[in-house]
Amino acid sequence: MSLAFTYSGTLDAVDRIAAGGQFDALWVSHGKYLAMNDVLKSRILAQEKTMLSPVLLGLKASKARALGWDKQEPTWRDIADAAKAGKFTFGMTNPTSSNTGLTATIGLAAALAKNPDALTAADLKNPRLADFFKGQSLTSGSSGWLAEIYERDQSKVDGIINYESVLLSLNAGGKLAEPLTLVYPKEGIITADYPLMLLNGARRADYDKLVAYLRSKDFQTRMSAQTLRRPVNADAVAATSIPKRTLIELPFPGQASFIAALLDDFLSDVRIPGSSRYVLDVSGSMQGGRIDSLKRSMLMLASDAPVGTGRYARFQNREEVGIITFSTEPSPTVLFPMGSTPEQNSKTRAAIAQFIEPLASEGATAIYSSTQRALIELGEQRSRAQEKRYYTVVLMTDGENNRGLTQADFVAWFRAQGEGVRGIPVFPILFGEGNANELGDLASLTGGKLFDSRSNSLAAVFKEIRGYQ
């Protein structure tokens, strides 16, 4: 028996299955979101937990000592109050795209509710939820990238919310200036249990064989030693660095509608808004199917998608979106403030669609001059800002730079800038014959991440990037 993996985020995996995706099994960090879907839960023919890792706050040891959390465990209310007061900052993944962010948000809502076992609509409007997110200064679309970016620049935040296993791995990696203290709130946490779920009854024998192997004493012991996750087999030996403590579990909502409402409220009213520049290649090489693909991707972000993760990917309230199209040189930036109400947001998304639809391709390719313009504009905006925002640049190109600034020119300019510019990540999208090495270097230089649309649709990549904004 051999395994072929198709990788996807938890919420996106549910969408793919709902859209008719055919898989023999599903293996995600948390299966409860799928299990509460009335349409899809009947497809789960069997499921078995394979390992455990709670979602926690990891704080720099000095910050945990200053807050007294190294000796006395705080409540979630204590954590929210400290975040609101500016006593610590943290990074967390976007709950609409990553399980750690989703789990932490659900756990927080449950812990702050009057009755965690029976969450109500009023619990979604708890002002302490917004208090907590005032401390967030770093976002991400995946728990892995969040750990990487924290390890690369530990001055960005005081800590991160991530799996216990990831936090322990960071401590064991030898690259942290000071270790992370793992904070286990008194009310409890929500633990990822990595269920392997059978979707194809014809593969039941193979499924049972795989489950037996994954839950065996020997595999569980090796898995724990290598990944620092907790074994589910009581006979297995857990890694020595895993704290020997009983985990208190917070309740998980029983209705998908509650999670949908929680995420909608998070995006529209709670999260720190973003200011972004979409730097879009409309040079001659984009003619035909490529410019059409670009248009479809941008129109998706400006759509009125009513259900699924598509509605989380679209441009949200309180964001500011700037679009810079470029060929031989960058065109003037067109700004689209997304408004603070559903009506304003819908009107602005329609205006974005109206701007995108007539785009045509011609001319050469000025990648670095166009990216420079985006960074300069966002850097100036950042220096004047009265509120906390995330600043990002998304660069989509299918060619190599042949006009304006060279790569060397751009690198020299960027390194001479202050933190106002150097703290803005660029997320290049590799498309067509784009130079993978140069775009990867650009992402690394700016603290961003390279996305490859050659192995996925451009629309799917644009949707994924939204988790990082």
Short mmCIF file of N, CA and C in Angstrom, two decimals, residues 181-303:
data_model
loop_
_atom_site.label_atom_id
_atom_site.label_comp_id
_atom_site.label_asym_id
_atom_site.label_seq_id
_atom_site.Cartn_x
_atom_site.Cartn_y
_atom_site.Cartn_z
N THR A 181 8.19 30.42 26.90
CA THR A 181 7.46 29.81 28.00
C THR A 181 6.07 29.44 27.49
N LEU A 182 5.67 28.19 27.64
CA LEU A 182 4.37 27.74 27.16
C LEU A 182 3.31 28.08 28.20
N VAL A 183 2.29 28.81 27.78
CA VAL A 183 1.24 29.29 28.67
C VAL A 183 -0.01 28.43 28.48
N TYR A 184 -0.43 27.77 29.55
CA TYR A 184 -1.63 26.92 29.54
C TYR A 184 -2.70 27.64 30.36
N PRO A 185 -3.63 28.37 29.74
CA PRO A 185 -4.63 29.13 30.48
C PRO A 185 -5.46 28.22 31.40
N LYS A 186 -5.87 28.79 32.53
CA LYS A 186 -6.57 28.01 33.56
C LYS A 186 -7.85 27.36 33.04
N GLU A 187 -8.60 28.10 32.18
CA GLU A 187 -9.88 27.56 31.73
C GLU A 187 -9.70 26.36 30.81
N GLY A 188 -8.53 26.28 30.18
CA GLY A 188 -8.26 25.18 29.27
C GLY A 188 -7.91 25.63 27.87
N ILE A 189 -7.75 24.67 27.00
CA ILE A 189 -7.35 24.90 25.62
C ILE A 189 -8.13 23.93 24.72
N ILE A 190 -7.90 24.02 23.43
CA ILE A 190 -8.46 23.05 22.49
C ILE A 190 -7.29 22.31 21.83
N THR A 191 -7.39 21.01 21.81
CA THR A 191 -6.28 20.18 21.34
C THR A 191 -6.57 19.61 19.96
N ALA A 192 -5.62 19.75 19.05
CA ALA A 192 -5.69 19.09 17.76
C ALA A 192 -5.40 17.61 17.95
N ASP A 193 -6.26 16.74 17.41
CA ASP A 193 -6.08 15.30 17.62
C ASP A 193 -5.82 14.54 16.32
N TYR A 194 -5.65 15.25 15.22
CA TYR A 194 -5.20 14.69 13.95
C TYR A 194 -5.93 13.39 13.59
N PRO A 195 -7.25 13.44 13.42
CA PRO A 195 -7.98 12.21 13.09
C PRO A 195 -7.76 11.80 11.64
N LEU A 196 -7.58 10.52 11.43
CA LEU A 196 -7.57 9.96 10.08
C LEU A 196 -8.99 9.48 9.81
N MET A 197 -9.65 10.07 8.80
CA MET A 197 -11.06 9.80 8.54
C MET A 197 -11.22 9.06 7.21
N LEU A 198 -11.96 7.97 7.25
CA LEU A 198 -12.22 7.16 6.06
C LEU A 198 -13.41 7.72 5.30
N LEU A 199 -13.22 7.99 4.00
CA LEU A 199 -14.29 8.52 3.16
C LEU A 199 -14.74 7.52 2.09
N ASN A 200 -13.89 6.56 1.79
CA ASN A 200 -14.18 5.57 0.75
C ASN A 200 -14.27 4.18 1.38
N GLY A 201 -15.49 3.66 1.49
CA GLY A 201 -15.69 2.37 2.15
C GLY A 201 -14.97 1.22 1.47
N ALA A 202 -14.68 1.36 0.17
CA ALA A 202 -13.98 0.29 -0.55
C ALA A 202 -12.54 0.14 -0.08
N ARG A 203 -12.01 1.14 0.63
CA ARG A 203 -10.64 1.07 1.11
C ARG A 203 -10.57 0.79 2.61
N ARG A 204 -11.62 0.20 3.15
CA ARG A 204 -11.68 -0.02 4.60
C ARG A 204 -10.51 -0.88 5.09
N ALA A 205 -10.18 -1.93 4.38
CA ALA A 205 -9.08 -2.80 4.83
C ALA A 205 -7.76 -2.04 4.87
N ASP A 206 -7.50 -1.22 3.84
CA ASP A 206 -6.28 -0.42 3.83
C ASP A 206 -6.30 0.61 4.96
N TYR A 207 -7.45 1.21 5.18
CA TYR A 207 -7.60 2.18 6.27
C TYR A 207 -7.28 1.54 7.61
N ASP A 208 -7.86 0.39 7.89
CA ASP A 208 -7.62 -0.29 9.16
C ASP A 208 -6.14 -0.63 9.34
N LYS A 209 -5.50 -1.03 8.25
CA LYS A 209 -4.08 -1.37 8.31
C LYS A 209 -3.25 -0.12 8.63
N LEU A 210 -3.59 0.99 8.00
CA LEU A 210 -2.86 2.24 8.23
C LEU A 210 -3.07 2.74 9.66
N VAL A 211 -4.32 2.70 10.14
CA VAL A 211 -4.61 3.14 11.50
C VAL A 211 -3.84 2.29 12.52
N ALA A 212 -3.82 0.98 12.31
CA ALA A 212 -3.09 0.10 13.23
C ALA A 212 -1.62 0.47 13.29
N TYR A 213 -1.06 0.81 12.14
CA TYR A 213 0.35 1.21 12.11
C TYR A 213 0.56 2.55 12.81
N LEU A 214 -0.28 3.53 12.49
CA LEU A 214 -0.11 4.88 13.06
C LEU A 214 -0.31 4.89 14.57
N ARG A 215 -1.15 4.00 15.09
CA ARG A 215 -1.43 3.97 16.53
C ARG A 215 -0.60 2.93 17.28
N SER A 216 0.31 2.27 16.60
CA SER A 216 1.15 1.27 17.25
C SER A 216 2.12 1.92 18.23
N LYS A 217 2.54 1.17 19.21
CA LYS A 217 3.44 1.69 20.24
C LYS A 217 4.73 2.21 19.63
N ASP A 218 5.33 1.45 18.73
CA ASP A 218 6.61 1.85 18.16
C ASP A 218 6.49 3.12 17.33
N PHE A 219 5.46 3.19 16.46
CA PHE A 219 5.31 4.39 15.65
C PHE A 219 5.01 5.60 16.53
N GLN A 220 4.12 5.45 17.49
CA GLN A 220 3.76 6.56 18.36
C GLN A 220 4.96 7.09 19.13
N THR A 221 5.82 6.20 19.58
CA THR A 221 7.02 6.62 20.30
C THR A 221 7.96 7.39 19.38
N ARG A 222 8.16 6.90 18.16
CA ARG A 222 9.02 7.59 17.20
C ARG A 222 8.39 8.92 16.78
N MET A 223 7.09 8.90 16.54
CA MET A 223 6.40 10.12 16.15
C MET A 223 6.57 11.20 17.20
N SER A 224 6.39 10.85 18.46
CA SER A 224 6.50 11.83 19.54
C SER A 224 7.92 12.38 19.64
N ALA A 225 8.91 11.50 19.51
CA ALA A 225 10.30 11.94 19.60
C ALA A 225 10.67 12.89 18.47
N GLN A 226 10.14 12.64 17.28
CA GLN A 226 10.53 13.43 16.11
C GLN A 226 9.69 14.69 15.93
N THR A 227 8.41 14.65 16.31
CA THR A 227 7.52 15.79 16.07
C THR A 227 7.12 16.53 17.34
N LEU A 228 7.41 15.96 18.49
CA LEU A 228 7.04 16.54 19.80
C LEU A 228 5.53 16.67 19.98
N ARG A 229 4.79 15.80 19.28
CA ARG A 229 3.36 15.68 19.53
C ARG A 229 3.13 14.60 20.56
N ARG A 230 1.99 14.67 21.23
CA ARG A 230 1.67 13.71 22.27
C ARG A 230 1.10 12.43 21.65
N PRO A 231 1.53 11.27 22.10
CA PRO A 231 0.98 10.03 21.56
C PRO A 231 -0.44 9.78 22.07
N VAL A 232 -1.23 9.06 21.27
CA VAL A 232 -2.57 8.67 21.72
C VAL A 232 -2.55 7.24 22.27
N ASN A 233 -1.49 6.53 22.02
CA ASN A 233 -1.33 5.18 22.56
C ASN A 233 -0.71 5.28 23.95
N ALA A 234 -1.44 4.84 24.97
CA ALA A 234 -0.98 4.97 26.34
C ALA A 234 0.30 4.18 26.61
N ASP A 235 0.58 3.20 25.78
CA ASP A 235 1.79 2.40 25.97
C ASP A 235 3.03 3.04 25.35
N ALA A 236 2.83 4.04 24.50
CA ALA A 236 3.96 4.71 23.85
C ALA A 236 4.65 5.65 24.83
N VAL A 237 5.88 5.99 24.51
CA VAL A 237 6.67 6.89 25.36
C VAL A 237 6.69 8.28 24.73
N ALA A 238 6.19 9.26 25.45
CA ALA A 238 6.17 10.63 24.96
C ALA A 238 7.56 11.24 25.02
N ALA A 239 7.84 12.18 24.11
CA ALA A 239 9.12 12.89 24.13
C ALA A 239 9.33 13.55 25.48
N THR A 240 10.56 13.54 25.95
CA THR A 240 10.85 14.04 27.29
C THR A 240 10.57 15.53 27.46
N SER A 241 10.61 16.30 26.36
CA SER A 241 10.38 17.74 26.48
C SER A 241 8.91 18.11 26.59
N ILE A 242 8.01 17.16 26.36
CA ILE A 242 6.58 17.45 26.47
C ILE A 242 6.20 17.51 27.94
N PRO A 243 5.62 18.62 28.40
CA PRO A 243 5.25 18.73 29.81
C PRO A 243 4.29 17.62 30.23
N LYS A 244 4.57 17.05 31.39
CA LYS A 244 3.71 15.98 31.91
C LYS A 244 2.59 16.63 32.71
N ARG A 245 1.50 16.90 32.03
CA ARG A 245 0.38 17.57 32.65
C ARG A 245 -0.91 17.11 31.98
N THR A 246 -1.99 17.20 32.74
CA THR A 246 -3.30 16.89 32.20
C THR A 246 -3.83 18.10 31.44
N LEU A 247 -4.33 17.87 30.24
CA LEU A 247 -4.85 18.96 29.43
C LEU A 247 -6.33 19.15 29.71
N ILE A 248 -6.71 20.38 30.04
CA ILE A 248 -8.12 20.73 30.25
C ILE A 248 -8.69 21.20 28.92
N GLU A 249 -9.71 20.50 28.44
CA GLU A 249 -10.27 20.81 27.13
C GLU A 249 -11.46 21.76 27.22
N LEU A 250 -11.41 22.83 26.44
CA LEU A 250 -12.56 23.70 26.29
C LEU A 250 -13.54 23.08 25.29
N PRO A 251 -14.84 23.37 25.43
CA PRO A 251 -15.82 22.79 24.50
C PRO A 251 -15.67 23.37 23.10
N PHE A 252 -15.93 22.54 22.11
CA PHE A 252 -15.92 22.95 20.71
C PHE A 252 -17.37 23.13 20.27
N PRO A 253 -17.70 24.23 19.59
CA PRO A 253 -19.10 24.46 19.20
C PRO A 253 -19.66 23.29 18.40
N GLY A 254 -20.94 23.03 18.57
CA GLY A 254 -21.55 21.92 17.88
C GLY A 254 -22.21 22.28 16.57
N GLN A 255 -22.18 23.57 16.20
CA GLN A 255 -22.85 24.00 14.98
C GLN A 255 -21.89 24.77 14.09
N ALA A 256 -21.86 24.41 12.81
CA ALA A 256 -21.00 25.10 11.85
C ALA A 256 -21.40 26.57 11.71
N SER A 257 -22.68 26.86 11.91
CA SER A 257 -23.15 28.24 11.77
C SER A 257 -22.51 29.16 12.80
N PHE A 258 -22.22 28.61 13.99
CA PHE A 258 -21.58 29.43 15.01
C PHE A 258 -20.17 29.81 14.57
N ILE A 259 -19.44 28.84 14.03
CA ILE A 259 -18.08 29.11 13.59
C ILE A 259 -18.09 30.11 12.44
N ALA A 260 -19.04 29.95 11.51
CA ALA A 260 -19.15 30.88 10.38
C ALA A 260 -19.41 32.30 10.88
N ALA A 261 -20.31 32.42 11.85
CA ALA A 261 -20.62 33.75 12.39
C ALA A 261 -19.42 34.33 13.13
N LEU A 262 -18.69 33.48 13.86
CA LEU A 262 -17.51 33.94 14.58
C LEU A 262 -16.46 34.47 13.61
N LEU A 263 -16.24 33.76 12.51
CA LEU A 263 -15.25 34.18 11.53
C LEU A 263 -15.70 35.44 10.79
N ASP A 264 -16.98 35.53 10.47
CA ASP A 264 -17.48 36.74 9.81
C ASP A 264 -17.28 37.96 10.69
N ASP A 265 -17.59 37.81 11.97
CA ASP A 265 -17.43 38.92 12.91
C ASP A 265 -15.96 39.28 13.07
N PHE A 266 -15.11 38.27 13.12
CA PHE A 266 -13.67 38.50 13.25
C PHE A 266 -13.16 39.34 12.08
N LEU A 267 -13.54 38.97 10.87
CA LEU A 267 -13.04 39.67 9.69
C LEU A 267 -13.58 41.09 9.58
N SER A 268 -14.86 41.27 9.90
CA SER A 268 -15.48 42.57 9.67
C SER A 268 -15.22 43.57 10.78
N ASP A 269 -15.11 43.10 12.03
CA ASP A 269 -15.08 44.03 13.15
C ASP A 269 -13.91 43.87 14.13
N VAL A 270 -13.31 42.69 14.20
CA VAL A 270 -12.36 42.41 15.28
C VAL A 270 -10.91 42.47 14.83
N ARG A 271 -10.58 41.84 13.72
CA ARG A 271 -9.18 41.71 13.33
C ARG A 271 -8.56 43.05 13.00
N ILE A 272 -7.24 43.12 13.09
CA ILE A 272 -6.52 44.30 12.64
C ILE A 272 -6.64 44.37 11.13
N PRO A 273 -7.09 45.49 10.57
CA PRO A 273 -7.28 45.56 9.12
C PRO A 273 -5.95 45.65 8.37
N GLY A 274 -6.01 45.38 7.09
CA GLY A 274 -4.82 45.41 6.27
C GLY A 274 -4.83 46.53 5.26
N SER A 275 -3.63 47.00 4.91
CA SER A 275 -3.43 47.89 3.77
C SER A 275 -2.51 47.16 2.82
N SER A 276 -2.95 46.95 1.62
CA SER A 276 -2.19 46.12 0.68
C SER A 276 -2.05 46.79 -0.66
N ARG A 277 -1.03 46.38 -1.39
CA ARG A 277 -0.85 46.77 -2.78
C ARG A 277 -0.76 45.51 -3.61
N TYR A 278 -1.61 45.43 -4.63
CA TYR A 278 -1.56 44.34 -5.59
C TYR A 278 -0.84 44.86 -6.83
N VAL A 279 0.37 44.36 -7.04
CA VAL A 279 1.22 44.81 -8.14
C VAL A 279 1.09 43.78 -9.25
N LEU A 280 0.36 44.12 -10.31
CA LEU A 280 -0.11 43.15 -11.30
C LEU A 280 0.54 43.37 -12.66
N ASP A 281 1.17 42.33 -13.16
CA ASP A 281 1.84 42.35 -14.45
C ASP A 281 0.81 42.31 -15.58
N VAL A 282 0.80 43.36 -16.41
CA VAL A 282 -0.08 43.38 -17.60
C VAL A 282 0.79 43.60 -18.84
N SER A 283 2.02 43.10 -18.83
CA SER A 283 2.93 43.24 -19.97
C SER A 283 2.46 42.37 -21.12
N GLY A 284 3.14 42.50 -22.25
CA GLY A 284 2.71 41.80 -23.46
C GLY A 284 2.66 40.29 -23.32
N SER A 285 3.53 39.71 -22.50
CA SER A 285 3.55 38.26 -22.34
C SER A 285 2.31 37.72 -21.63
N MET A 286 1.53 38.61 -21.03
CA MET A 286 0.31 38.20 -20.32
C MET A 286 -0.89 38.08 -21.24
N GLN A 287 -0.70 38.32 -22.52
CA GLN A 287 -1.81 38.33 -23.46
C GLN A 287 -2.50 36.96 -23.53
N GLY A 288 -3.82 36.98 -23.70
CA GLY A 288 -4.57 35.75 -23.86
C GLY A 288 -5.01 35.15 -22.55
N GLY A 289 -4.77 33.84 -22.37
CA GLY A 289 -5.25 33.12 -21.19
C GLY A 289 -4.68 33.63 -19.90
N ARG A 290 -3.46 34.19 -19.94
CA ARG A 290 -2.83 34.62 -18.69
C ARG A 290 -3.52 35.86 -18.10
N ILE A 291 -3.81 36.84 -18.93
CA ILE A 291 -4.50 38.02 -18.42
C ILE A 291 -5.91 37.65 -17.99
N ASP A 292 -6.53 36.70 -18.68
CA ASP A 292 -7.86 36.25 -18.28
C ASP A 292 -7.82 35.57 -16.91
N SER A 293 -6.78 34.77 -16.68
CA SER A 293 -6.63 34.09 -15.39
C SER A 293 -6.42 35.11 -14.27
N LEU A 294 -5.61 36.13 -14.55
CA LEU A 294 -5.38 37.18 -13.56
C LEU A 294 -6.68 37.90 -13.22
N LYS A 295 -7.45 38.21 -14.25
CA LYS A 295 -8.73 38.90 -14.01
C LYS A 295 -9.66 38.04 -13.16
N ARG A 296 -9.78 36.77 -13.50
CA ARG A 296 -10.66 35.89 -12.73
C ARG A 296 -10.24 35.84 -11.26
N SER A 297 -8.95 35.83 -11.02
CA SER A 297 -8.45 35.75 -9.65
C SER A 297 -8.79 37.01 -8.86
N MET A 298 -8.57 38.16 -9.47
CA MET A 298 -8.88 39.41 -8.79
C MET A 298 -10.39 39.59 -8.62
N LEU A 299 -11.16 39.16 -9.62
CA LEU A 299 -12.61 39.27 -9.51
C LEU A 299 -13.14 38.37 -8.40
N MET A 300 -12.47 37.25 -8.14
CA MET A 300 -12.86 36.39 -7.03
C MET A 300 -12.72 37.14 -5.70
N LEU A 301 -11.64 37.91 -5.55
CA LEU A 301 -11.44 38.67 -4.31
C LEU A 301 -12.45 39.80 -4.18
N ALA A 302 -13.03 40.21 -5.30
CA ALA A 302 -14.02 41.29 -5.28
C ALA A 302 -15.44 40.76 -5.41
N SER A 303 -15.61 39.45 -5.25
CA SER A 303 -16.92 38.84 -5.49
C SER A 303 -17.82 38.95 -4.28
#
